[in-house]
XYZ file of C-alpha atoms in Angstrom:
585
model
C 128.405 402.450 299.648
C 127.416 400.140 296.763
C 126.260 396.687 297.886
C 128.041 393.796 295.921
C 125.779 390.470 295.070
C 127.392 388.483 297.918
C 126.490 391.094 300.616
C 124.417 389.945 303.196
C 123.304 390.875 306.622
C 125.133 389.896 309.880
C 122.586 387.516 311.399
C 122.121 385.446 307.946
C 125.557 383.869 306.733
C 124.396 380.445 305.336
C 123.142 379.423 308.786
C 122.877 375.443 308.769
C 126.324 375.242 307.240
C 127.667 378.112 309.629
C 126.496 376.287 312.673
C 127.692 373.032 311.246
C 131.314 374.637 310.789
C 131.253 376.213 314.320
C 130.457 373.161 315.829
C 132.322 370.681 313.623
C 134.697 372.707 311.734
C 135.920 374.390 314.745
C 136.684 370.786 316.189
C 139.166 370.003 313.432
C 141.907 371.947 314.664
C 141.033 370.666 318.471
C 141.948 373.907 320.411
C 142.886 371.816 323.392
C 139.027 370.605 324.648
C 139.218 367.190 323.085
C 136.464 364.859 323.181
C 134.307 367.375 325.532
C 133.759 369.566 322.486
C 131.518 366.993 320.888
C 128.929 366.826 323.670
C 125.945 368.541 324.127
C 124.086 371.072 321.895
C 125.973 374.380 321.223
C 123.796 377.390 322.437
C 124.038 380.667 320.932
C 120.847 382.783 321.178
C 120.511 386.472 320.264
C 120.016 388.501 323.159
C 118.004 391.570 321.510
C 117.333 394.678 323.795
C 113.751 394.909 324.468
C 112.365 397.968 322.188
C 110.390 401.053 323.971
C 106.809 401.191 323.885
C 107.079 404.871 322.386
C 106.001 405.429 318.907
C 105.553 408.447 316.211
C 104.062 409.009 312.972
C 104.752 410.556 309.704
C 102.480 410.811 306.538
C 103.281 410.026 303.208
C 103.189 413.583 301.556
C 105.650 415.726 299.652
C 107.800 414.294 296.960
C 111.514 413.932 297.510
C 112.524 417.409 295.766
C 109.773 418.854 298.304
C 111.180 417.693 301.339
C 113.472 420.758 302.364
C 110.466 422.833 302.811
C 108.161 420.196 304.202
C 109.645 417.260 305.977
C 107.472 415.045 307.908
C 109.424 412.322 310.022
C 109.112 409.700 312.563
C 110.757 410.603 315.868
C 110.858 408.785 318.919
C 108.239 410.137 321.439
C 107.699 409.827 325.214
C 105.251 407.047 326.330
C 102.754 409.574 327.853
C 102.641 411.392 324.604
C 102.248 408.192 322.593
C 99.367 407.115 324.921
C 97.696 410.479 324.849
C 97.366 410.500 321.228
C 96.428 406.863 320.646
C 92.624 407.235 321.289
C 91.789 409.701 318.784
C 93.546 407.673 316.136
C 91.999 404.347 317.053
C 88.720 405.713 315.773
C 90.240 406.391 312.465
C 91.578 403.081 312.035
C 89.723 400.314 313.759
C 91.915 397.626 312.917
C 93.447 397.097 316.468
C 93.362 393.243 316.001
C 95.459 393.234 312.950
C 98.328 390.914 313.442
C 101.967 391.690 311.838
C 102.926 388.978 309.313
C 104.992 386.540 311.663
C 107.279 385.922 308.301
C 108.569 389.600 308.648
C 110.627 389.969 305.247
C 113.998 391.799 306.143
C 113.993 391.099 309.734
C 115.724 387.562 309.266
C 114.931 385.762 312.570
C 111.409 385.222 314.168
C 109.986 388.451 315.497
C 110.652 388.802 319.304
C 107.347 388.680 320.837
C 108.493 391.520 323.135
C 108.434 394.005 320.529
C 104.715 392.913 319.631
C 103.758 393.612 323.000
C 105.527 396.822 323.250
C 104.083 398.569 319.920
C 101.551 401.038 320.672
C 98.840 402.827 318.627
C 99.724 405.199 316.223
C 99.964 408.874 317.049
C 99.532 411.672 314.937
C 101.785 414.696 314.098
C 100.381 417.745 314.498
C 100.284 418.798 310.894
C 100.628 415.611 308.592
C 101.541 416.580 305.096
C 99.898 414.797 302.275
C 101.218 413.688 298.859
C 101.994 410.599 296.530
C 104.802 408.325 297.310
C 106.975 407.253 294.227
C 105.583 403.731 294.389
C 101.935 405.214 294.068
C 102.668 407.774 291.424
C 104.160 404.879 289.077
C 101.225 402.618 289.907
C 98.666 402.165 287.049
C 95.590 404.394 288.172
C 92.815 401.796 289.441
C 89.031 402.588 288.755
C 86.947 404.359 290.851
C 84.957 401.096 292.371
C 88.466 399.499 293.068
C 89.664 402.515 294.827
C 86.659 402.977 297.036
C 85.416 399.493 297.543
C 88.119 397.156 296.897
C 91.121 399.272 297.879
C 94.546 397.638 298.144
C 96.249 397.192 301.552
C 99.478 399.191 301.579
C 102.746 397.051 302.145
C 106.440 397.842 302.798
C 109.164 395.427 302.011
C 112.703 396.495 303.477
C 115.816 394.433 302.629
C 118.609 395.066 304.884
C 121.000 394.181 302.183
C 120.114 397.484 300.429
C 121.069 399.720 303.147
C 124.173 402.330 303.170
C 126.202 403.394 305.574
C 127.065 407.443 305.329
C 128.790 409.189 307.752
C 128.026 406.660 310.559
C 124.362 406.465 310.000
C 122.132 403.811 308.011
C 120.184 405.120 305.092
C 117.493 402.513 303.953
C 114.069 402.439 302.188
C 110.806 400.775 303.253
C 109.848 400.604 299.614
C 105.907 401.260 300.093
C 103.473 400.010 297.838
C 99.689 401.250 297.479
C 98.462 401.600 293.839
C 95.023 403.135 294.845
C 95.614 405.417 298.012
C 96.612 409.429 297.911
C 98.215 409.339 301.515
C 100.131 406.965 303.273
C 101.193 407.603 307.201
C 104.043 405.380 309.058
C 104.339 404.609 312.639
C 107.468 403.255 314.181
C 108.365 401.909 317.545
C 111.550 403.317 319.036
C 114.831 401.385 318.376
C 116.675 400.072 321.142
C 119.940 401.663 320.551
C 119.400 404.678 318.614
C 116.769 407.189 316.687
C 115.050 406.725 313.422
C 113.596 408.917 311.163
C 110.958 408.207 308.190
C 110.443 410.472 305.147
C 107.400 410.780 303.163
C 108.452 408.617 300.400
C 109.717 405.655 302.637
C 113.187 406.285 303.025
C 114.580 406.335 306.269
C 117.687 407.475 308.589
C 119.046 405.300 311.589
C 121.505 406.919 313.859
C 123.110 404.766 315.983
C 123.356 405.832 319.745
C 126.118 405.007 322.479
C 124.791 401.639 323.169
C 124.664 400.349 319.572
C 126.767 397.260 318.982
C 126.014 396.399 315.212
C 122.431 395.311 315.288
C 119.158 397.211 316.271
C 115.260 396.603 314.854
C 112.358 398.698 315.248
C 108.820 398.195 313.774
C 107.091 400.350 311.472
C 103.366 400.095 310.415
C 102.346 402.020 307.258
C 98.405 402.747 307.058
C 96.257 404.566 304.228
C 93.332 405.293 306.604
C 93.733 408.852 305.970
C 93.264 408.566 302.092
C 89.430 409.363 302.325
C 86.686 406.957 302.461
C 87.376 403.391 301.042
C 86.834 399.812 301.783
C 89.094 397.093 301.670
C 87.157 394.100 299.983
C 84.347 392.111 301.691
C 86.640 391.746 304.972
C 86.857 395.595 305.121
C 83.121 395.776 304.622
C 82.182 393.588 307.517
C 84.892 395.245 309.622
C 83.341 398.667 309.040
C 79.409 397.316 309.682
C 80.481 395.649 312.909
C 82.676 398.263 314.371
C 85.739 396.621 313.978
C 84.489 393.476 315.658
C 84.885 391.330 312.667
C 86.682 391.006 309.553
C 89.957 393.447 308.892
C 89.810 396.939 308.314
C 92.875 396.400 305.825
C 94.234 399.848 306.636
C 97.563 398.477 307.881
C 100.803 396.157 307.324
C 103.533 396.014 309.697
C 107.059 395.104 309.183
C 110.006 394.477 311.534
C 112.965 396.382 310.212
C 116.423 395.045 310.962
C 119.383 397.312 311.197
C 122.611 395.470 311.079
C 125.989 395.286 309.774
C 126.693 394.433 306.139
C 128.828 391.523 305.442
C 131.020 390.888 302.390
C 133.611 388.375 301.421
C 136.893 389.876 300.693
C 138.425 386.446 299.615
C 137.443 382.679 299.584
C 138.993 379.348 298.766
C 141.708 379.691 301.923
C 142.990 376.307 303.067
C 142.129 376.303 306.735
C 143.602 380.085 307.432
C 144.497 380.675 311.271
C 145.616 384.297 311.096
C 145.886 387.698 308.978
C 147.223 391.108 309.012
C 147.144 394.066 306.910
C 150.223 395.663 305.107
C 150.520 399.430 304.947
C 150.117 399.282 301.030
C 146.768 397.822 301.428
C 147.889 394.176 300.680
C 146.547 391.564 303.226
C 148.762 388.747 304.528
C 146.753 385.482 305.762
C 148.614 382.378 307.213
C 147.256 379.033 306.827
C 147.851 376.404 309.045
C 149.793 374.173 306.666
C 152.352 376.631 306.540
C 151.574 378.915 303.568
C 151.637 382.860 303.883
C 148.983 384.047 301.265
C 148.814 387.638 299.667
C 145.541 389.180 299.075
C 145.821 392.059 296.717
C 142.618 394.194 295.586
C 140.559 391.625 296.529
C 142.261 388.887 294.937
C 144.158 385.951 296.437
C 147.533 385.444 294.464
C 147.963 381.978 293.341
C 151.507 381.726 294.690
C 152.088 382.177 298.093
C 154.426 384.803 299.969
C 156.549 382.027 301.392
C 155.371 378.406 302.251
C 157.308 377.230 305.806
C 157.978 373.572 306.651
C 155.707 372.739 309.810
C 154.118 369.965 311.533
C 150.523 369.969 310.929
C 148.960 367.191 312.920
C 145.882 368.196 315.431
C 146.569 371.863 316.418
C 150.285 371.912 314.990
C 151.137 374.243 311.947
C 151.305 377.911 311.726
C 150.040 379.557 315.081
C 150.022 383.405 314.630
C 151.302 386.028 312.345
C 152.547 389.821 313.083
C 153.848 392.523 311.028
C 156.615 394.950 312.169
C 155.429 398.279 313.153
C 158.382 399.577 311.075
C 157.486 397.194 307.805
C 157.807 399.924 305.519
C 161.226 400.249 306.219
C 162.518 396.852 307.124
C 159.691 394.700 305.591
C 159.844 392.117 308.605
C 157.157 389.739 309.536
C 157.185 387.192 312.267
C 155.698 383.928 312.128
C 155.063 381.435 315.352
C 154.696 377.665 314.090
C 155.718 373.944 315.061
C 158.488 373.441 312.803
C 158.696 370.114 311.000
C 162.659 369.634 311.618
C 162.089 369.935 315.271
C 158.784 369.529 316.173
C 159.234 372.458 318.646
C 157.365 375.734 319.205
C 159.254 378.243 317.142
C 159.169 382.054 316.502
C 160.936 383.256 313.367
C 161.250 386.412 311.385
C 161.202 386.491 307.674
C 161.772 389.632 305.379
C 159.351 390.479 302.610
C 160.221 391.653 299.161
C 157.506 392.402 296.824
C 155.161 389.262 296.879
C 157.971 386.784 298.127
C 159.536 386.398 301.628
C 162.486 384.778 302.794
C 163.784 383.529 306.534
C 165.851 385.920 308.337
C 166.238 384.526 311.868
C 164.992 382.385 314.486
C 164.110 384.242 317.371
C 162.916 381.693 320.107
C 162.697 377.706 320.230
C 161.087 375.936 322.969
C 162.891 373.247 324.820
C 160.329 370.721 324.903
C 158.875 368.610 322.168
C 155.355 370.148 320.693
C 152.493 368.120 321.872
C 149.662 367.581 319.619
C 147.802 370.612 320.902
C 147.531 373.571 323.391
C 150.166 375.812 321.371
C 148.216 379.224 321.551
C 150.092 381.149 318.775
C 148.591 384.866 319.594
C 151.156 387.470 318.164
C 150.784 391.052 318.478
C 153.031 394.271 319.029
C 152.200 396.417 321.789
C 152.096 400.313 321.861
C 155.652 399.999 323.338
C 157.021 398.143 320.153
C 157.732 394.718 321.975
C 156.501 391.721 320.386
C 154.124 389.591 322.498
C 153.706 385.834 321.912
C 150.931 383.728 323.700
C 152.227 380.087 324.050
C 149.956 377.244 325.123
C 150.652 375.021 328.018
C 151.670 372.173 325.535
C 149.050 369.802 326.674
C 150.373 369.722 330.252
C 148.918 372.150 332.637
C 151.794 372.037 335.062
C 153.935 374.165 332.496
C 151.769 377.319 333.117
C 153.190 377.494 336.505
C 156.583 376.257 335.590
C 158.754 379.151 334.852
C 161.549 377.112 333.569
C 159.829 376.950 330.051
C 157.816 378.995 327.828
C 154.475 377.097 327.767
C 151.405 378.547 329.138
C 152.708 381.905 329.365
C 152.698 385.160 327.341
C 156.232 386.130 326.278
C 157.578 389.851 325.639
C 160.229 390.074 323.376
C 162.529 392.704 321.374
C 162.197 392.397 317.546
C 165.620 390.167 317.623
C 163.991 387.681 320.215
C 166.217 389.486 323.215
C 164.742 390.261 326.216
C 163.902 393.657 327.364
C 165.277 395.054 330.278
C 162.246 395.892 331.761
C 160.510 392.515 331.593
C 159.085 391.130 335.312
C 161.737 389.295 337.579
C 160.058 386.154 338.285
C 161.410 383.432 340.299
C 164.862 385.661 340.714
C 165.274 385.742 337.147
C 164.446 388.200 334.172
C 163.653 386.182 330.918
C 161.336 386.744 328.243
C 158.208 385.742 330.484
C 155.613 388.427 331.048
C 153.005 386.507 332.828
C 152.252 382.823 333.330
C 148.977 380.696 334.358
C 147.156 380.304 330.870
C 146.190 377.560 329.082
C 145.851 378.307 325.504
C 146.044 381.775 324.774
C 144.971 381.906 321.291
C 144.469 385.368 320.277
C 145.218 388.602 321.818
C 144.734 392.319 321.134
C 145.905 395.768 322.748
C 143.053 398.170 323.618
C 143.329 401.928 322.186
C 144.525 402.819 325.887
C 147.191 399.950 325.900
C 145.723 397.319 328.164
C 146.392 393.563 326.892
C 143.470 391.403 326.424
C 143.944 387.531 325.776
C 141.262 384.975 324.740
C 142.337 382.014 326.727
C 140.523 378.493 325.806
C 139.566 376.770 328.750
C 139.380 373.128 329.489
C 136.182 371.760 331.284
C 134.423 374.744 332.975
C 134.945 378.285 331.572
C 136.355 380.274 328.649
C 138.430 383.305 329.402
C 139.186 387.141 328.651
C 141.997 388.161 330.615
C 143.660 391.576 331.057
C 147.063 390.631 331.116
C 149.625 392.421 333.064
C 153.277 392.333 333.796
C 154.304 389.634 336.164
C 150.531 388.149 336.416
C 149.569 384.979 337.337
C 146.255 383.971 335.836
C 145.702 380.713 337.890
C 145.915 377.851 335.583
C 145.630 375.001 336.047
C 144.289 375.549 339.659
C 141.733 377.665 338.715
C 139.552 378.221 335.554
C 137.153 380.999 335.309
C 136.810 383.012 338.653
C 139.124 381.400 341.332
C 137.149 379.860 344.116
C 140.092 378.657 346.476
C 143.745 379.134 347.060
C 143.333 382.292 345.178
C 146.183 384.188 346.646
C 148.568 385.929 343.850
C 146.382 384.997 341.237
C 144.373 387.288 338.822
C 140.848 386.531 337.579
C 139.588 387.084 334.084
C 137.648 389.985 333.341
C 135.047 387.847 331.414
C 134.160 384.229 331.472
C 131.521 382.014 330.301
C 130.656 378.644 330.732
C 131.518 376.001 328.246
C 128.641 373.861 328.206
C 127.978 372.170 325.046
C 131.673 372.659 323.917
C 133.217 376.106 323.381
C 136.448 377.644 322.295
C 137.034 381.244 322.451
C 139.131 382.121 319.522
C 138.865 385.977 318.774
C 139.221 389.089 320.925
C 139.036 392.390 319.546
C 138.545 396.201 320.520
C 136.405 398.343 318.261
C 135.302 401.844 319.477
C 135.461 401.051 323.083
C 133.552 397.579 322.759
C 135.309 394.075 322.879
C 133.920 391.678 320.454
C 134.652 387.863 321.350
C 134.512 384.916 318.979
C 133.731 381.115 319.817
C 134.406 378.790 316.922
C 132.507 375.847 318.398
C 129.372 377.982 319.361
C 129.626 379.811 316.353
C 128.964 383.275 317.343
C 130.276 386.746 317.953
C 129.599 388.561 320.932
C 130.088 392.111 322.166
C 131.093 393.123 325.889
C 130.921 396.466 327.480
C 133.829 397.001 329.636
C 134.739 399.239 332.771
C 137.249 401.897 331.843
C 140.587 400.431 332.220
C 138.998 397.076 331.175
C 138.938 395.757 334.650
C 135.876 393.800 334.352
C 133.447 393.446 331.069
C 129.828 392.082 330.955
C 126.495 393.284 329.390
C 127.233 390.672 326.458
C 124.929 390.847 323.420
C 124.998 388.531 320.803
C 126.183 390.275 317.604
C 125.949 387.303 315.249
C 124.811 384.177 316.579
C 125.593 382.195 313.211
C 128.837 383.654 312.449
C 130.696 380.431 311.767
C 134.316 379.052 312.860
C 136.022 382.660 313.515
C 139.792 382.480 314.279
C 140.427 386.308 314.027
C 138.549 389.360 314.602
C 140.387 392.674 313.654
C 139.398 396.362 312.974
C 140.633 396.991 309.569
C 142.452 400.297 308.542
C 139.202 401.418 307.100
C 137.214 401.143 310.069
C 135.164 397.864 309.425
C 135.395 394.653 311.220
C 137.156 392.022 309.656
C 136.481 388.070 310.437
C 138.665 385.068 309.464
C 136.823 381.813 308.774
C 138.589 378.548 309.549
C 136.271 376.478 307.655
C 135.177 376.984 304.672
C 138.402 379.197 304.619
C 137.430 382.903 303.963
C 138.071 386.600 304.865
C 134.810 388.580 305.498
C 134.389 392.514 305.910
C 131.705 393.767 308.246
C 130.670 396.925 307.887
C 128.919 398.712 310.743
C 127.417 402.157 311.568
C 129.191 403.840 314.213
C 128.291 405.445 317.293
C 130.695 408.211 317.625
C 133.058 408.596 320.415
C 134.828 405.416 321.930
C 133.051 404.408 325.308
C 136.328 403.658 327.287
């Protein structure tokens, strides 16, 4: 895949600015947590898995054209094999005390000390090939004296932005450099969530495993110790005559190699976007809080909006959600949830798209209550049953969530004309549009490949929640937040919750290949959850991106990539991941 100039790795969007936006930009639209969001420090630390201590080795030998017949690679080995080979290699290369460069170009964040503790001595392949890397072949030939007595230390320089994803595997290059050695060898620790092979020219292939969530890393050491007798200057001479006690052999250098997703901005310059959807023809619709529905076509944001809806925009008011009819190619219909300017009420309406314009078609639902400044939710999604689901916030009054006489604090389930499906639950003796209740601020929702409805519900003072919403379910608000601890009869606990320490707002939930991706616009991170079959509970939270920014939507695109909508600065980002094959749930 060609990498554009604005492509960066997942962990490194402009960190300081993104973190500022995550904490402050997210607050601009409140999300129903008030001044509490302004207290404390947002915590978003990566939870990288500890690598195995196993390592293996590859020799720089045949050129790329010869690799078909002789193909030295780095493979993961068992710990016992690595330990057995370590002693013999140590006699060749006494530079045990060499510390890897802490700046670790390409790894992005500071190197986890755990990886350093778990790196073993290099182990030998049984028949190491010999040869010259491309970097060596192109280098100016050093003099005999320089090659023997002032030999240069080999280096590697991996840049994650240069990696490509081919058929679910990451292909990269270590870019080895050594102008005066005839043979380089590579050793690598085993990645936490996959396997890696390294060719003699420094190219590598990373194959993700079932536990891969978008990021991994491994440590590679390059050595020229097998290139015949040579000394790396005065430090190498001192190391030789003191049997490794002083100086440095200079034979090796080490780098942590980061494997991650590739981020590319699809479009920027959006005005506080809140939702987006793909159209069957490849266009993307983006809803902006102030009422405009924008069109992205071939990566370009069209100047004129599809339509501009008259909305109230104070605090959380404005457009809340957007959905595209499953039969859009035949009927051109889209659905928008918003606070109407004329009535100041939560409203769900249908519009018809014609080319790059749209017109009002029908109002489907209108609240009976005047819209408060916040707690409007807005999540819209079509289920596999063809019904339209709408998440409506409690309108800044917790009691609404248990009041079955209004739509607030609820998930509604509707036909596409706004009527009530005949199989909706009967609640309090009446069948209405209410599908589930007891929610505070259901900001986003998604359906899993197996049909479960997952809802991200923004909390008040204690917890953020992911709920598996079922017909007739009561999710406890306002008497419970997070896991219920008292008077819990008839209430359903979230499948995942996390504390709001320092302010929080869970504003995204998406399912991709069996993993649940969630985002918090205040803390600024994207996290991946591993869930049980049927999504009855989730855990094993792994930070996917600690500096993702103020995410308001995550969704898988038709191309299999993960798309992220950022509230401020308004942009749509495409995140390409290497895929572990089958879905896990």
